[in-house]
Amino acid sequence: MKMYGVYRASMNYLVTGLAVLSTIVVIAPLVAILVYLVYKGASSLNLAFFTHIPRPVGEDGGGMANSILGSGVVLALASSLGVPVGIAAGVYLAEFGRGRMLANAIRFTADVLNGVPSIVMGIAIYSLVVMQQKHFSAFAGGLALAIMMVPTITRTTEEMLATVPFAVREAALGLGVPKWRTVISVSLRTASPGIITGCMLAFARVAGETAPLLFTALGNEFWSFKLNEPIAALPLQIYKYATSPYDEWHRLAWAGSLVLIVLIMVSVTLVRIFANRGALKGNS
Amino acid sequence: MPISVPVTVVASTAPESSGPPSVVREFLRARGSGKLADAVFSSVMLVCALSIFAIVLFIASILILRSHLSLVQFGWKFFSRQAWDPVQGDFGALPFIFGTLATSFLALLMAVPLALGVAIFLTELCPKALRAPISFLTEILAAIPSVVYGLWAVFVLVPLMRDSIGPVLYKYLGWTGFFEGSNFGVGLLTASIILAIMVLPIISSLTRDIMTAVPNSQREAVLALGATRWEMIRTGVLRNSRIGIVGAVMLGLGRALGETMAVTMVIGNHPDISKSLFAPGYTLASVIANEFTEATGDLYISALIEIGLALFLVTIVVNAIARLLVWAVTRNAPARVA
């Protein structure tokens, strides 16, 4: 009996130790990646990186200014398409469809769509837009990313609206405000910090997407401003440079990754602070 | 907006207010004013919500349409044939299916015990002060773009596998046949490791949510019977959340199956089926990424789109099952942001 007690106690310590160890093992690669990224990337960041377009192989210098601009264009396009649709769908689920079978089906579909690989979105948009138009375009890239943003935004919008108490809506309705006004000025307004969080998370997620852009935006070595032409994007350029055999390009890939990570981490962190401060707390 | 002031007051003083809409509300809504505007507004919202169905249907139909050529030419045999010869126009997806399954399986093998360990640590053992920073760190891990993981893997993990880890594995485990042949650093094993790092945060954060949903009375009951902490976790927590944990693992699997860029950069990209984990491989996603823009000929493109279609259907099924399992467990838990 005593032996069994020793076994139980040591098992307890063993598992506790393993849990701590696995946490360390998980945190380690993250720290390794971030440290290595800063170490390799920071030394390659300079003014030229942000102001110049890439030089041909063999020439020193050059930067990724056109990729940064291109990423901005594609992401702006994706957000302007994806955010309104995503929020509207979330509003339907929370305000109009609560408890209905249709809403449950839509919610489930959104969750499943969230897990569809991004490369599938890429070839779908390729098949629809690029094959029709016979050329790659910034517009196609934006569309592919927009489709990826919709389900994420829909689900967070719905969850945030669900935390707005009914009494708040009834207060507005009681004053004779029509339903649509109530949704816009009361429900959406009250839940806005959470909804903005959802949009930023969706944005951060697609900002680093490469696969769907491979066959839609394609990439471009020069400045590109037109929406129906191939356009450069930061993740695409990182991929191209990382898989190239040239040291100069590797250097640019590290710098580009650092810029991308900083952008994503800043937006995620800002969002966390923002959401924790602004959200409606208490009863929900 | 004059309404915004009473809004906060009401919100903080009416704790019982969240529930089904009341009679008052229905009455007010039925009162003519703004009825047309309401109808228009709600139908616009409905159309946007239906667009989610439309997206899924559109992806499925366009992929079926564009892969028609290959579907007709090869039929079901497409998925059991090993040929991949663009010059001859002879295509089969078996090497890619093998590569996808092998890397995903190995990645889960590495990630699941670690993810469980992290989740147990975070929910049951971790001091309160450490909980938030560690959760935040794992969330950052999930936010790093795939291509950056790939870059890191190419320049750090691949040399490490080639020069240090690979030779050791060969020396001690070479006899099993899994660690044989020339070791270039790129291959199935390297791809699996990077995949494991990438799916870990997803599995661990979901598992954590599921374990948090287990009521505390459950833990207290087991502890009151004189269990050690591990026995409490095993019988009180893990046993209650096992369905949800399976769901979380399947969501991780869905992610691993479709992961593209990082895998493409380190798997070696060669359609081989080999027992050795050092050997280069190819996955469904990476063959599309690599060959799609260079594909010439309708049949070649069609075959690649059929691979995309297969990937789409498989991930839809895996995710659907996983979601149902996770929902079954966390249905009554409070909402939280992504």
Coordinates of C-alpha atoms in Angstrom, one line a residue:
Chain A
M1 CA 0.0 0.0 0.0
K2 CA 2.8 2.3 0.9
M3 CA 4.6 1.5 -2.4
Y4 CA 1.5 2.5 -4.3
G5 CA 1.4 5.9 -2.6
V6 CA 5.0 6.5 -3.7
Y7 CA 4.1 5.5 -7.2
R8 CA 1.1 7.9 -7.2
A9 CA 3.2 10.8 -5.8
S10 CA 6.0 10.3 -8.2
M11 CA 3.6 10.0 -11.1
N12 CA 2.2 13.3 -10.1
Y13 CA 5.6 14.9 -10.1
L14 CA 6.5 13.3 -13.3
V15 CA 3.5 14.6 -15.2
T16 CA 3.8 18.1 -13.6
G17 CA 7.4 18.1 -14.8
L18 CA 6.4 17.0 -18.3
A19 CA 3.8 19.7 -18.6
V20 CA 6.3 22.3 -17.6
L21 CA 8.8 20.9 -20.0
S22 CA 6.4 20.8 -22.9
T23 CA 5.5 24.5 -22.3
I24 CA 9.2 25.3 -22.5
V25 CA 9.6 23.2 -25.6
V26 CA 6.8 25.1 -27.2
I27 CA 8.0 28.5 -26.2
A28 CA 11.5 27.8 -27.4
P29 CA 11.0 27.8 -31.2
L30 CA 9.0 30.9 -30.9
V31 CA 11.8 32.7 -29.1
A32 CA 14.3 31.2 -31.5
I33 CA 12.3 32.4 -34.5
L34 CA 11.8 35.9 -33.2
V35 CA 15.4 36.3 -32.0
Y36 CA 16.8 35.0 -35.2
L37 CA 14.4 37.2 -37.2
V38 CA 15.5 40.4 -35.4
Y39 CA 19.1 39.4 -35.6
K40 CA 19.1 38.7 -39.3
G41 CA 16.5 41.3 -40.3
A42 CA 17.5 44.3 -38.3
S43 CA 21.0 44.5 -39.8
S44 CA 19.5 44.5 -43.3
L45 CA 16.9 47.2 -42.7
N46 CA 17.8 50.6 -44.1
L47 CA 16.3 53.5 -45.8
A48 CA 16.7 52.0 -49.2
F49 CA 14.6 49.0 -48.1
F50 CA 11.6 51.3 -47.7
T51 CA 12.2 53.6 -50.6
H52 CA 13.6 51.5 -53.5
I53 CA 12.4 48.7 -55.7
P54 CA 14.4 45.5 -56.1
R55 CA 17.6 45.6 -58.1
P56 CA 18.6 42.9 -60.5
V57 CA 20.7 40.0 -59.2
G58 CA 24.3 41.0 -58.7
E59 CA 23.7 44.6 -58.0
D60 CA 23.8 45.7 -54.3
G61 CA 21.2 47.7 -52.6
G62 CA 17.5 47.9 -53.6
G63 CA 14.6 47.4 -51.4
M64 CA 11.0 46.2 -51.2
A65 CA 9.1 49.5 -51.3
N66 CA 6.9 48.2 -54.2
S67 CA 6.0 45.1 -52.2
I68 CA 5.1 47.1 -49.1
L69 CA 2.9 49.3 -51.3
G70 CA 1.5 46.3 -53.1
S71 CA 0.6 44.5 -49.9
G72 CA -1.1 47.7 -48.8
V73 CA -3.2 47.9 -51.9
V74 CA -4.2 44.2 -51.9
L75 CA -5.0 44.4 -48.2
A76 CA -7.0 47.6 -48.6
L77 CA -9.0 46.0 -51.4
A78 CA -9.6 42.8 -49.4
S79 CA -10.7 44.7 -46.3
S80 CA -13.1 47.0 -48.3
L81 CA -14.7 43.9 -49.7
G82 CA -14.5 41.5 -46.8
V83 CA -15.2 43.7 -43.8
P84 CA -18.7 45.0 -44.7
V85 CA -19.9 41.6 -45.9
G86 CA -18.5 39.8 -42.8
I87 CA -20.0 42.3 -40.4
A88 CA -23.4 42.2 -42.1
A89 CA -23.4 38.4 -42.0
G90 CA -22.5 38.6 -38.3
V91 CA -25.3 41.1 -37.7
Y92 CA -27.8 38.7 -39.4
L93 CA -26.6 35.8 -37.2
A94 CA -26.9 37.8 -34.0
E95 CA -29.8 40.1 -34.6
F96 CA -32.2 38.5 -37.0
G97 CA -31.4 34.8 -37.1
R98 CA -31.0 33.8 -33.5
G99 CA -32.3 30.4 -32.9
R100 CA -33.2 29.7 -36.5
M101 CA -32.0 26.6 -38.4
L102 CA -30.7 28.8 -41.2
A103 CA -28.5 30.8 -38.9
N104 CA -27.1 27.7 -37.3
A105 CA -26.3 26.3 -40.8
I106 CA -24.6 29.6 -41.7
R107 CA -22.6 29.7 -38.5
F108 CA -21.4 26.1 -39.0
T109 CA -20.5 26.8 -42.7
A110 CA -18.5 29.9 -41.6
D111 CA -16.6 27.8 -39.1
V112 CA -15.9 25.2 -41.7
L113 CA -14.9 27.7 -44.3
N114 CA -12.5 29.2 -41.8
G115 CA -10.5 25.9 -42.0
V116 CA -10.3 25.6 -45.8
P117 CA -6.7 25.9 -46.9
S118 CA -5.8 29.3 -48.4
I119 CA -4.4 27.7 -51.5
V120 CA -7.8 26.4 -52.4
M121 CA -9.1 30.0 -52.3
G122 CA -6.2 30.9 -54.6
I123 CA -7.0 28.3 -57.3
A124 CA -10.8 29.0 -57.0
I125 CA -10.2 32.7 -57.7
Y126 CA -7.6 31.9 -60.4
S127 CA -10.2 29.7 -62.1
L128 CA -12.9 32.4 -61.9
V129 CA -11.1 35.7 -62.4
V130 CA -7.6 35.0 -63.8
M131 CA -8.7 32.4 -66.4
Q132 CA -11.5 34.7 -67.6
Q133 CA -9.4 37.8 -67.8
K134 CA -6.4 36.0 -69.1
H135 CA -4.1 37.9 -66.8
F136 CA -3.1 38.1 -63.1
S137 CA -4.3 41.1 -61.2
A138 CA -4.3 43.0 -57.8
F139 CA -8.1 42.7 -57.9
A140 CA -8.0 38.9 -58.0
G141 CA -5.5 38.9 -55.1
G142 CA -7.8 41.2 -53.0
L143 CA -10.8 39.0 -53.8
A144 CA -9.1 35.9 -52.7
L145 CA -8.0 37.5 -49.4
A146 CA -11.5 39.0 -48.9
I147 CA -13.1 35.6 -49.1
M148 CA -10.7 34.4 -46.3
M149 CA -11.6 37.4 -44.1
V150 CA -15.4 37.0 -44.3
P151 CA -15.9 33.9 -42.1
T152 CA -13.5 35.1 -39.3
I153 CA -15.2 38.5 -39.2
T154 CA -18.7 37.1 -39.2
R155 CA -18.0 34.8 -36.3
T156 CA -16.3 37.5 -34.1
T157 CA -19.0 40.0 -35.0
E158 CA -21.7 37.6 -34.0
E159 CA -20.0 36.7 -30.7
M160 CA -19.5 40.3 -29.8
L161 CA -23.1 41.3 -30.6
A162 CA -24.3 38.4 -28.5
T163 CA -22.6 40.0 -25.5
V164 CA -24.8 43.2 -25.9
P165 CA -27.7 42.8 -23.5
F166 CA -31.3 42.8 -24.8
A167 CA -32.2 45.6 -22.4
V168 CA -29.9 47.9 -24.3
R169 CA -31.8 47.2 -27.6
E170 CA -35.1 47.5 -25.9
A171 CA -34.2 50.8 -24.5
A172 CA -33.8 52.1 -28.0
L173 CA -36.8 50.3 -29.4
G174 CA -38.8 51.7 -26.5
L175 CA -38.0 55.2 -27.6
G176 CA -39.6 54.3 -31.0
V177 CA -36.3 53.9 -32.8
P178 CA -36.7 51.5 -35.8
K179 CA -35.0 48.1 -35.7
W180 CA -32.4 49.0 -38.3
R181 CA -31.4 52.1 -36.5
T182 CA -31.2 50.2 -33.2
V183 CA -28.9 47.7 -34.8
I184 CA -26.6 50.3 -36.3
S185 CA -26.6 52.9 -33.5
V186 CA -26.9 50.7 -30.5
S187 CA -25.9 47.1 -31.0
L188 CA -23.1 47.7 -33.4
R189 CA -21.9 50.7 -31.5
T190 CA -21.8 49.0 -28.2
A191 CA -20.0 46.0 -29.6
S192 CA -17.7 48.0 -31.8
P193 CA -14.4 47.4 -29.9
G194 CA -14.9 43.7 -30.2
I195 CA -15.9 43.9 -33.8
I196 CA -12.8 46.0 -34.6
T197 CA -10.7 43.4 -32.8
G198 CA -12.2 40.7 -35.1
C199 CA -11.5 42.7 -38.2
M200 CA -7.9 43.4 -37.1
L201 CA -7.3 39.7 -36.4
A202 CA -8.7 38.7 -39.8
F203 CA -6.5 41.4 -41.3
A204 CA -3.4 40.1 -39.5
R205 CA -4.2 36.6 -40.6
V206 CA -4.5 37.4 -44.3
A207 CA -1.6 40.0 -44.3
G208 CA 0.9 37.1 -44.2
E209 CA -0.9 34.9 -46.7
T210 CA 1.2 33.8 -49.6
A211 CA -0.4 30.8 -51.2
P212 CA -3.6 32.5 -52.5
L213 CA -1.6 35.4 -53.9
L214 CA 0.7 33.1 -55.9
F215 CA -1.9 32.6 -58.6
T216 CA -3.8 35.8 -58.3
A217 CA -1.6 38.8 -57.7
L218 CA 1.5 36.9 -59.0
G219 CA 4.0 39.5 -57.9
N220 CA 5.8 42.3 -59.7
E221 CA 9.4 43.6 -59.7
F222 CA 8.3 47.2 -60.4
W223 CA 6.0 49.8 -59.1
S224 CA 2.4 48.8 -59.9
F225 CA -0.6 51.0 -59.3
K226 CA -3.3 49.5 -61.5
L227 CA -5.8 47.1 -60.0
N228 CA -6.0 44.9 -63.1
E229 CA -2.2 44.3 -63.4
P230 CA 0.0 41.9 -61.4
I231 CA 1.1 43.5 -58.2
A232 CA 3.9 42.9 -55.7
A233 CA 3.2 41.8 -52.2
L234 CA 5.5 41.4 -49.2
P235 CA 4.8 37.6 -48.5
L236 CA 5.2 36.8 -52.2
Q237 CA 8.5 38.6 -52.4
I238 CA 9.7 36.9 -49.2
Y239 CA 8.9 33.5 -50.7
K240 CA 10.7 34.4 -53.9
Y241 CA 13.8 35.7 -52.2
A242 CA 13.9 32.9 -49.6
T243 CA 13.9 30.2 -52.3
S244 CA 16.5 32.0 -54.4
P245 CA 20.2 31.1 -54.3
Y246 CA 21.4 34.7 -53.8
D247 CA 22.7 36.0 -50.5
E248 CA 21.6 39.5 -51.3
W249 CA 18.1 38.3 -51.8
H250 CA 18.2 36.2 -48.6
R251 CA 19.1 39.4 -46.7
L252 CA 16.1 41.2 -48.2
A253 CA 13.9 38.2 -47.3
W254 CA 14.9 38.5 -43.6
A255 CA 14.3 42.2 -43.6
G256 CA 10.9 41.8 -45.3
S257 CA 9.9 39.1 -42.7
L258 CA 10.9 41.3 -39.9
V259 CA 8.7 44.2 -41.3
L260 CA 5.8 41.8 -41.8
I261 CA 6.0 40.3 -38.3
V262 CA 6.3 43.7 -36.7
L263 CA 3.3 44.9 -38.6
I264 CA 1.3 41.8 -37.5
M265 CA 2.4 41.8 -33.9
V266 CA 1.8 45.5 -33.5
S267 CA -1.8 45.2 -34.8
V268 CA -2.5 42.1 -32.7
T269 CA -1.1 43.7 -29.5
L270 CA -2.9 47.0 -30.1
V271 CA -6.1 45.1 -30.6
R272 CA -5.7 43.2 -27.4
I273 CA -5.2 46.4 -25.4
F274 CA -8.0 48.2 -27.2
A275 CA -10.4 45.3 -26.8
N276 CA -9.7 44.8 -23.1
R277 CA -10.3 48.5 -22.4
G278 CA -13.3 49.3 -24.5
A279 CA -15.4 46.1 -24.3
L280 CA -18.7 46.2 -22.5
K281 CA -18.1 44.2 -19.3
G282 CA -20.3 42.7 -16.7
N283 CA -23.6 41.0 -17.5
S284 CA -23.3 38.8 -20.5
Chain B
M1 CA -25.9 60.3 -30.2
P2 CA -28.2 61.0 -27.2
I3 CA -28.9 57.3 -26.8
S4 CA -25.4 56.3 -25.9
V5 CA -25.6 57.6 -22.3
P6 CA -28.6 55.6 -21.0
V7 CA -27.2 52.6 -22.9
T8 CA -24.2 52.1 -20.5
V9 CA -26.4 52.8 -17.5
V10 CA -28.9 50.1 -18.4
A11 CA -26.1 47.7 -19.3
S12 CA -24.5 47.9 -15.9
T13 CA -27.6 47.8 -13.8
A14 CA -29.7 45.1 -15.3
P15 CA -27.8 41.8 -14.8
E16 CA -30.8 39.6 -15.7
S17 CA -31.4 41.4 -19.0
S18 CA -29.8 39.0 -21.5
G19 CA -32.5 36.6 -22.6
P20 CA -35.0 36.2 -25.3
P21 CA -36.6 39.3 -26.8
S22 CA -39.5 40.5 -24.7
V23 CA -43.2 41.2 -25.6
V24 CA -42.5 44.9 -25.5
R25 CA -39.9 44.6 -28.2
E26 CA -42.1 42.5 -30.4
F27 CA -44.8 45.1 -30.0
L28 CA -42.6 48.0 -30.9
R29 CA -41.2 46.2 -33.8
A30 CA -44.6 45.4 -35.2
R31 CA -45.7 49.0 -35.0
G32 CA -45.4 50.2 -38.6
S33 CA -42.8 52.9 -38.2
G34 CA -39.8 52.1 -40.4
K35 CA -41.2 48.8 -41.4
L36 CA -40.1 49.1 -45.0
A37 CA -36.6 50.2 -43.9
D38 CA -36.4 47.3 -41.5
A39 CA -37.4 44.8 -44.1
V40 CA -34.8 46.2 -46.5
F41 CA -32.1 46.2 -43.8
S42 CA -32.8 42.7 -42.6
S43 CA -32.8 41.3 -46.2
V44 CA -29.5 43.0 -47.0
M45 CA -28.0 41.4 -43.9
L46 CA -29.5 38.0 -44.9
V47 CA -28.0 38.3 -48.4
C48 CA -24.6 38.9 -46.8
A49 CA -25.0 35.9 -44.5
L50 CA -26.1 33.8 -47.4
S51 CA -23.0 34.8 -49.3
I52 CA -21.1 32.4 -47.0
F53 CA -23.0 29.5 -48.5
A54 CA -22.5 31.1 -51.9
I55 CA -18.7 31.1 -51.3
V56 CA -18.6 27.4 -50.4
L57 CA -20.8 26.5 -53.3
F58 CA -18.9 28.7 -55.7
I59 CA -15.5 27.2 -54.7
A60 CA -16.9 23.6 -55.0
S61 CA -18.5 24.3 -58.4
I62 CA -15.7 26.2 -60.0
L63 CA -13.2 23.5 -58.9
I64 CA -15.4 20.7 -60.3
L65 CA -15.9 22.6 -63.5
R66 CA -12.2 23.3 -64.1
S67 CA -11.0 19.9 -63.2
H68 CA -13.6 18.2 -65.5
L69 CA -10.9 17.3 -68.0
S70 CA -8.9 15.4 -65.5
L71 CA -11.9 13.9 -63.8
V72 CA -13.1 12.4 -67.0
Q73 CA -9.6 11.2 -68.1
F74 CA -8.5 9.5 -65.0
G75 CA -11.7 8.9 -62.9
W76 CA -11.3 7.6 -59.4
K77 CA -7.9 6.0 -60.4
F78 CA -6.4 9.5 -60.2
F79 CA -6.1 9.0 -56.5
S80 CA -4.4 5.6 -56.6
R81 CA -1.9 6.2 -59.4
Q82 CA 1.7 7.1 -58.9
A83 CA 2.5 8.6 -62.2
W84 CA 3.3 12.3 -62.5
D85 CA 4.5 13.0 -65.9
P86 CA 3.5 16.4 -67.3
V87 CA 5.3 15.7 -70.6
Q88 CA 3.3 12.5 -71.3
G89 CA 0.2 13.9 -69.8
D90 CA 0.0 11.2 -67.3
F91 CA -1.1 12.2 -63.8
G92 CA -1.9 10.5 -60.5
A93 CA -2.1 11.9 -57.0
L94 CA -0.9 9.1 -54.8
P95 CA 2.6 10.5 -54.0
F96 CA 1.0 13.8 -52.9
I97 CA -1.6 12.0 -50.8
F98 CA 1.2 10.0 -49.2
G99 CA 3.3 13.1 -48.5
T100 CA 0.3 15.0 -47.1
L101 CA -0.8 12.2 -44.8
A102 CA 2.8 11.3 -43.7
T103 CA 3.7 14.9 -42.8
S104 CA 0.4 15.6 -41.1
F105 CA 0.5 12.4 -39.1
L106 CA 4.1 12.9 -38.0
A107 CA 3.3 16.6 -37.1
L108 CA 0.4 15.5 -35.0
L109 CA 2.5 12.8 -33.4
M110 CA 4.9 15.5 -32.2
A111 CA 2.4 18.3 -31.6
V112 CA -0.4 16.6 -29.7
P113 CA 1.5 15.5 -26.5
L114 CA 3.2 18.9 -26.3
A115 CA -0.1 20.7 -26.9
L116 CA -1.7 18.7 -24.1
G117 CA 1.2 19.4 -21.8
V118 CA 0.8 23.1 -22.5
A119 CA -2.9 23.1 -22.0
I120 CA -2.6 21.1 -18.7
F121 CA 0.1 23.5 -17.6
L122 CA -2.0 26.6 -18.4
T123 CA -5.3 25.4 -16.9
E124 CA -4.2 23.4 -13.9
L125 CA -0.6 24.2 -12.8
C126 CA 0.4 27.6 -14.0
P127 CA 0.7 30.5 -11.6
K128 CA -1.8 33.1 -12.4
A129 CA 0.8 35.7 -13.2
L130 CA 2.3 33.5 -16.0
R131 CA -1.0 32.5 -17.5
A132 CA -1.7 35.6 -19.6
P133 CA 1.9 36.0 -21.0
I134 CA 2.2 32.4 -22.0
S135 CA -1.2 32.3 -23.7
F136 CA -0.3 35.5 -25.5
L137 CA 3.0 34.0 -26.7
T138 CA 1.3 30.9 -28.1
E139 CA -1.2 33.2 -29.8
I140 CA 1.7 35.2 -31.4
L141 CA 3.0 31.8 -32.6
A142 CA -0.3 31.3 -34.4
A143 CA -0.1 34.7 -36.0
I144 CA 3.4 34.3 -37.6
P145 CA 2.9 33.9 -41.3
S146 CA 3.6 30.6 -42.9
V147 CA 6.2 32.0 -45.2
V148 CA 8.2 33.3 -42.3
Y149 CA 8.2 29.9 -40.7
G150 CA 9.4 28.6 -44.1
L151 CA 12.2 31.2 -44.2
W152 CA 13.3 30.2 -40.7
A153 CA 13.1 26.5 -41.5
V154 CA 15.2 27.0 -44.7
F155 CA 18.0 28.8 -42.9
V156 CA 18.0 27.3 -39.4
L157 CA 16.1 24.0 -39.3
V158 CA 17.4 22.5 -42.5
P159 CA 21.1 23.0 -41.6
L160 CA 20.4 21.7 -38.1
M161 CA 18.7 18.6 -39.5
R162 CA 21.5 18.0 -42.0
D163 CA 24.4 18.5 -39.7
S164 CA 23.3 17.6 -36.2
I165 CA 19.9 15.9 -35.7
G166 CA 19.9 13.8 -38.9
P167 CA 23.2 12.0 -38.4
V168 CA 22.3 11.2 -34.7
L169 CA 19.0 9.8 -35.8
Y170 CA 20.7 7.7 -38.5
K171 CA 23.3 6.4 -36.0
Y172 CA 20.8 5.2 -33.4
L173 CA 17.6 4.6 -35.3
G174 CA 18.9 4.0 -38.8
W175 CA 18.2 0.2 -38.4
T176 CA 14.5 0.9 -38.4
G177 CA 14.6 2.0 -42.0
F178 CA 12.9 5.3 -41.2
F179 CA 16.2 7.3 -41.2
E180 CA 18.1 6.0 -44.2
G181 CA 19.5 7.3 -47.4
S182 CA 21.2 10.6 -48.1
N183 CA 20.2 13.3 -45.7
F184 CA 20.0 16.7 -47.4
G185 CA 18.2 18.4 -44.5
V186 CA 15.1 18.8 -46.6
G187 CA 12.5 16.1 -46.6
L188 CA 9.4 14.6 -44.9
L189 CA 10.9 14.9 -41.3
T190 CA 11.8 18.6 -41.6
A191 CA 8.5 19.4 -43.1
S192 CA 6.7 17.5 -40.2
I193 CA 8.7 19.4 -37.6
I194 CA 7.8 22.8 -39.0
L195 CA 4.2 21.7 -39.4
A196 CA 4.2 20.6 -35.8
I197 CA 5.4 24.0 -34.6
M198 CA 2.6 25.6 -36.7
V199 CA -0.3 23.5 -35.5
L200 CA 0.7 23.4 -31.9
P201 CA -0.8 26.8 -30.9
I202 CA -4.1 25.9 -32.5
I203 CA -4.5 22.6 -30.7
S204 CA -3.2 23.9 -27.4
S205 CA -5.4 27.0 -27.3
L206 CA -8.5 25.0 -28.2
T207 CA -7.7 22.3 -25.7
R208 CA -7.2 25.0 -23.1
D209 CA -10.7 26.4 -23.8
I210 CA -12.2 22.9 -23.6
M211 CA -10.4 22.1 -20.3
T212 CA -11.5 25.5 -18.8
A213 CA -15.1 24.5 -19.7
V214 CA -14.9 21.6 -17.2
P215 CA -16.7 22.8 -14.1
N216 CA -14.6 23.3 -11.0
S217 CA -16.9 21.2 -8.8
Q218 CA -15.7 18.2 -10.9
R219 CA -12.1 18.9 -9.9
E220 CA -13.0 19.5 -6.2
A221 CA -14.9 16.2 -6.1
V222 CA -12.0 14.2 -7.3
L223 CA -9.6 16.0 -5.0
A224 CA -11.9 15.4 -2.1
L225 CA -11.6 11.7 -2.7
G226 CA -7.9 12.0 -2.0
A227 CA -6.5 12.0 -5.5
T228 CA -3.2 13.6 -6.4
R229 CA -3.2 16.5 -8.8
W230 CA -2.4 14.3 -11.8
E231 CA -5.1 11.8 -10.9
M232 CA -7.5 14.8 -10.6
I233 CA -6.4 16.0 -14.1
R234 CA -6.7 12.5 -15.6
T235 CA -10.0 11.4 -14.2
G236 CA -11.7 14.8 -13.5
V237 CA -10.6 16.9 -16.4
L238 CA -9.1 14.9 -19.3
R239 CA -11.8 12.2 -19.2
N240 CA -14.5 14.8 -19.4
S241 CA -13.0 16.8 -22.2
R242 CA -11.7 13.9 -24.4
I243 CA -14.3 14.5 -27.1
G244 CA -13.4 18.1 -27.3
I245 CA -9.7 17.3 -27.4
V246 CA -10.3 14.9 -30.3
G247 CA -12.0 17.8 -32.0
A248 CA -9.2 20.1 -31.3
V249 CA -6.7 17.6 -32.7
M250 CA -8.8 17.2 -35.8
L251 CA -8.9 21.0 -36.3
G252 CA -5.1 20.9 -36.1
L253 CA -5.1 18.1 -38.7
G254 CA -7.2 20.2 -41.0
R255 CA -4.7 23.0 -40.7
A256 CA -1.8 20.6 -41.3
L257 CA -3.3 19.0 -44.4
G258 CA -3.7 22.4 -46.1
E259 CA -0.6 24.1 -44.9
T260 CA 1.3 25.2 -48.0
M261 CA 4.2 27.7 -48.0
A262 CA 6.4 26.5 -45.1
V263 CA 6.0 22.8 -46.2
T264 CA 6.8 23.7 -49.8
M265 CA 10.0 25.4 -48.8
V266 CA 11.5 22.4 -46.9
I267 CA 9.9 19.2 -48.1
G268 CA 12.2 18.8 -51.1
N269 CA 9.3 18.7 -53.7
H270 CA 9.8 15.4 -55.3
P271 CA 6.9 13.0 -56.0
D272 CA 8.5 9.9 -54.3
I273 CA 7.0 7.4 -51.9
S274 CA 9.7 6.3 -49.6
K275 CA 9.9 4.7 -46.2
S276 CA 12.8 7.0 -45.1
L277 CA 11.8 10.3 -43.5
F278 CA 15.0 11.9 -44.8
A279 CA 13.7 11.4 -48.4
P280 CA 12.2 14.4 -50.2
G281 CA 8.4 14.3 -50.6
Y282 CA 5.6 16.4 -52.0
T283 CA 2.2 17.3 -50.6
L284 CA -1.1 18.1 -52.3
A285 CA -0.8 21.8 -51.4
S286 CA 2.8 22.2 -52.3
V287 CA 2.5 20.6 -55.7
I288 CA -0.2 23.2 -56.5
A289 CA 1.9 26.0 -55.2
N290 CA 5.0 24.9 -57.1
E291 CA 3.6 23.8 -60.5
F292 CA 0.4 25.8 -61.0
T293 CA 1.8 28.9 -62.6
E294 CA 4.2 26.9 -64.7
A295 CA 1.6 24.3 -65.8
T296 CA 1.2 24.1 -69.6
G297 CA -1.6 22.3 -71.2
D298 CA -5.2 22.0 -70.1
L299 CA -4.9 18.5 -68.7
Y300 CA -2.0 19.5 -66.5
I301 CA -3.9 22.5 -65.0
S302 CA -7.0 20.4 -64.7
A303 CA -5.1 17.7 -62.8
L304 CA -3.7 20.3 -60.4
I305 CA -7.2 21.8 -59.9
E306 CA -8.5 18.3 -59.1
I307 CA -5.9 18.0 -56.4
G308 CA -7.2 21.3 -55.1
L309 CA -10.7 19.9 -55.2
A310 CA -9.6 16.9 -53.2
L311 CA -7.9 19.1 -50.6
F312 CA -11.0 21.2 -50.4
L313 CA -13.4 18.3 -49.8
V314 CA -11.1 16.5 -47.3
T315 CA -10.5 19.7 -45.2
I316 CA -14.2 20.5 -45.3
V317 CA -15.1 17.0 -43.9
V318 CA -12.3 17.0 -41.3
N319 CA -13.2 20.5 -40.1
A320 CA -16.9 19.8 -40.0
I321 CA -16.4 16.8 -37.8
A322 CA -13.9 18.6 -35.6
R323 CA -16.3 21.6 -35.2
L324 CA -19.2 19.4 -34.2
L325 CA -17.0 17.7 -31.5
V326 CA -15.7 21.0 -30.1
W327 CA -19.1 22.5 -30.1
A328 CA -20.5 19.5 -28.2
V329 CA -18.2 20.3 -25.4
T330 CA -17.9 24.1 -25.3
R331 CA -21.5 24.9 -26.2
N332 CA -22.3 26.5 -22.9
A333 CA -19.0 28.2 -22.3
P334 CA -18.8 32.0 -22.5
A335 CA -17.9 33.6 -25.8
R336 CA -14.3 34.7 -26.4
V337 CA -12.5 36.5 -29.2
A338 CA -10.9 34.2 -31.8

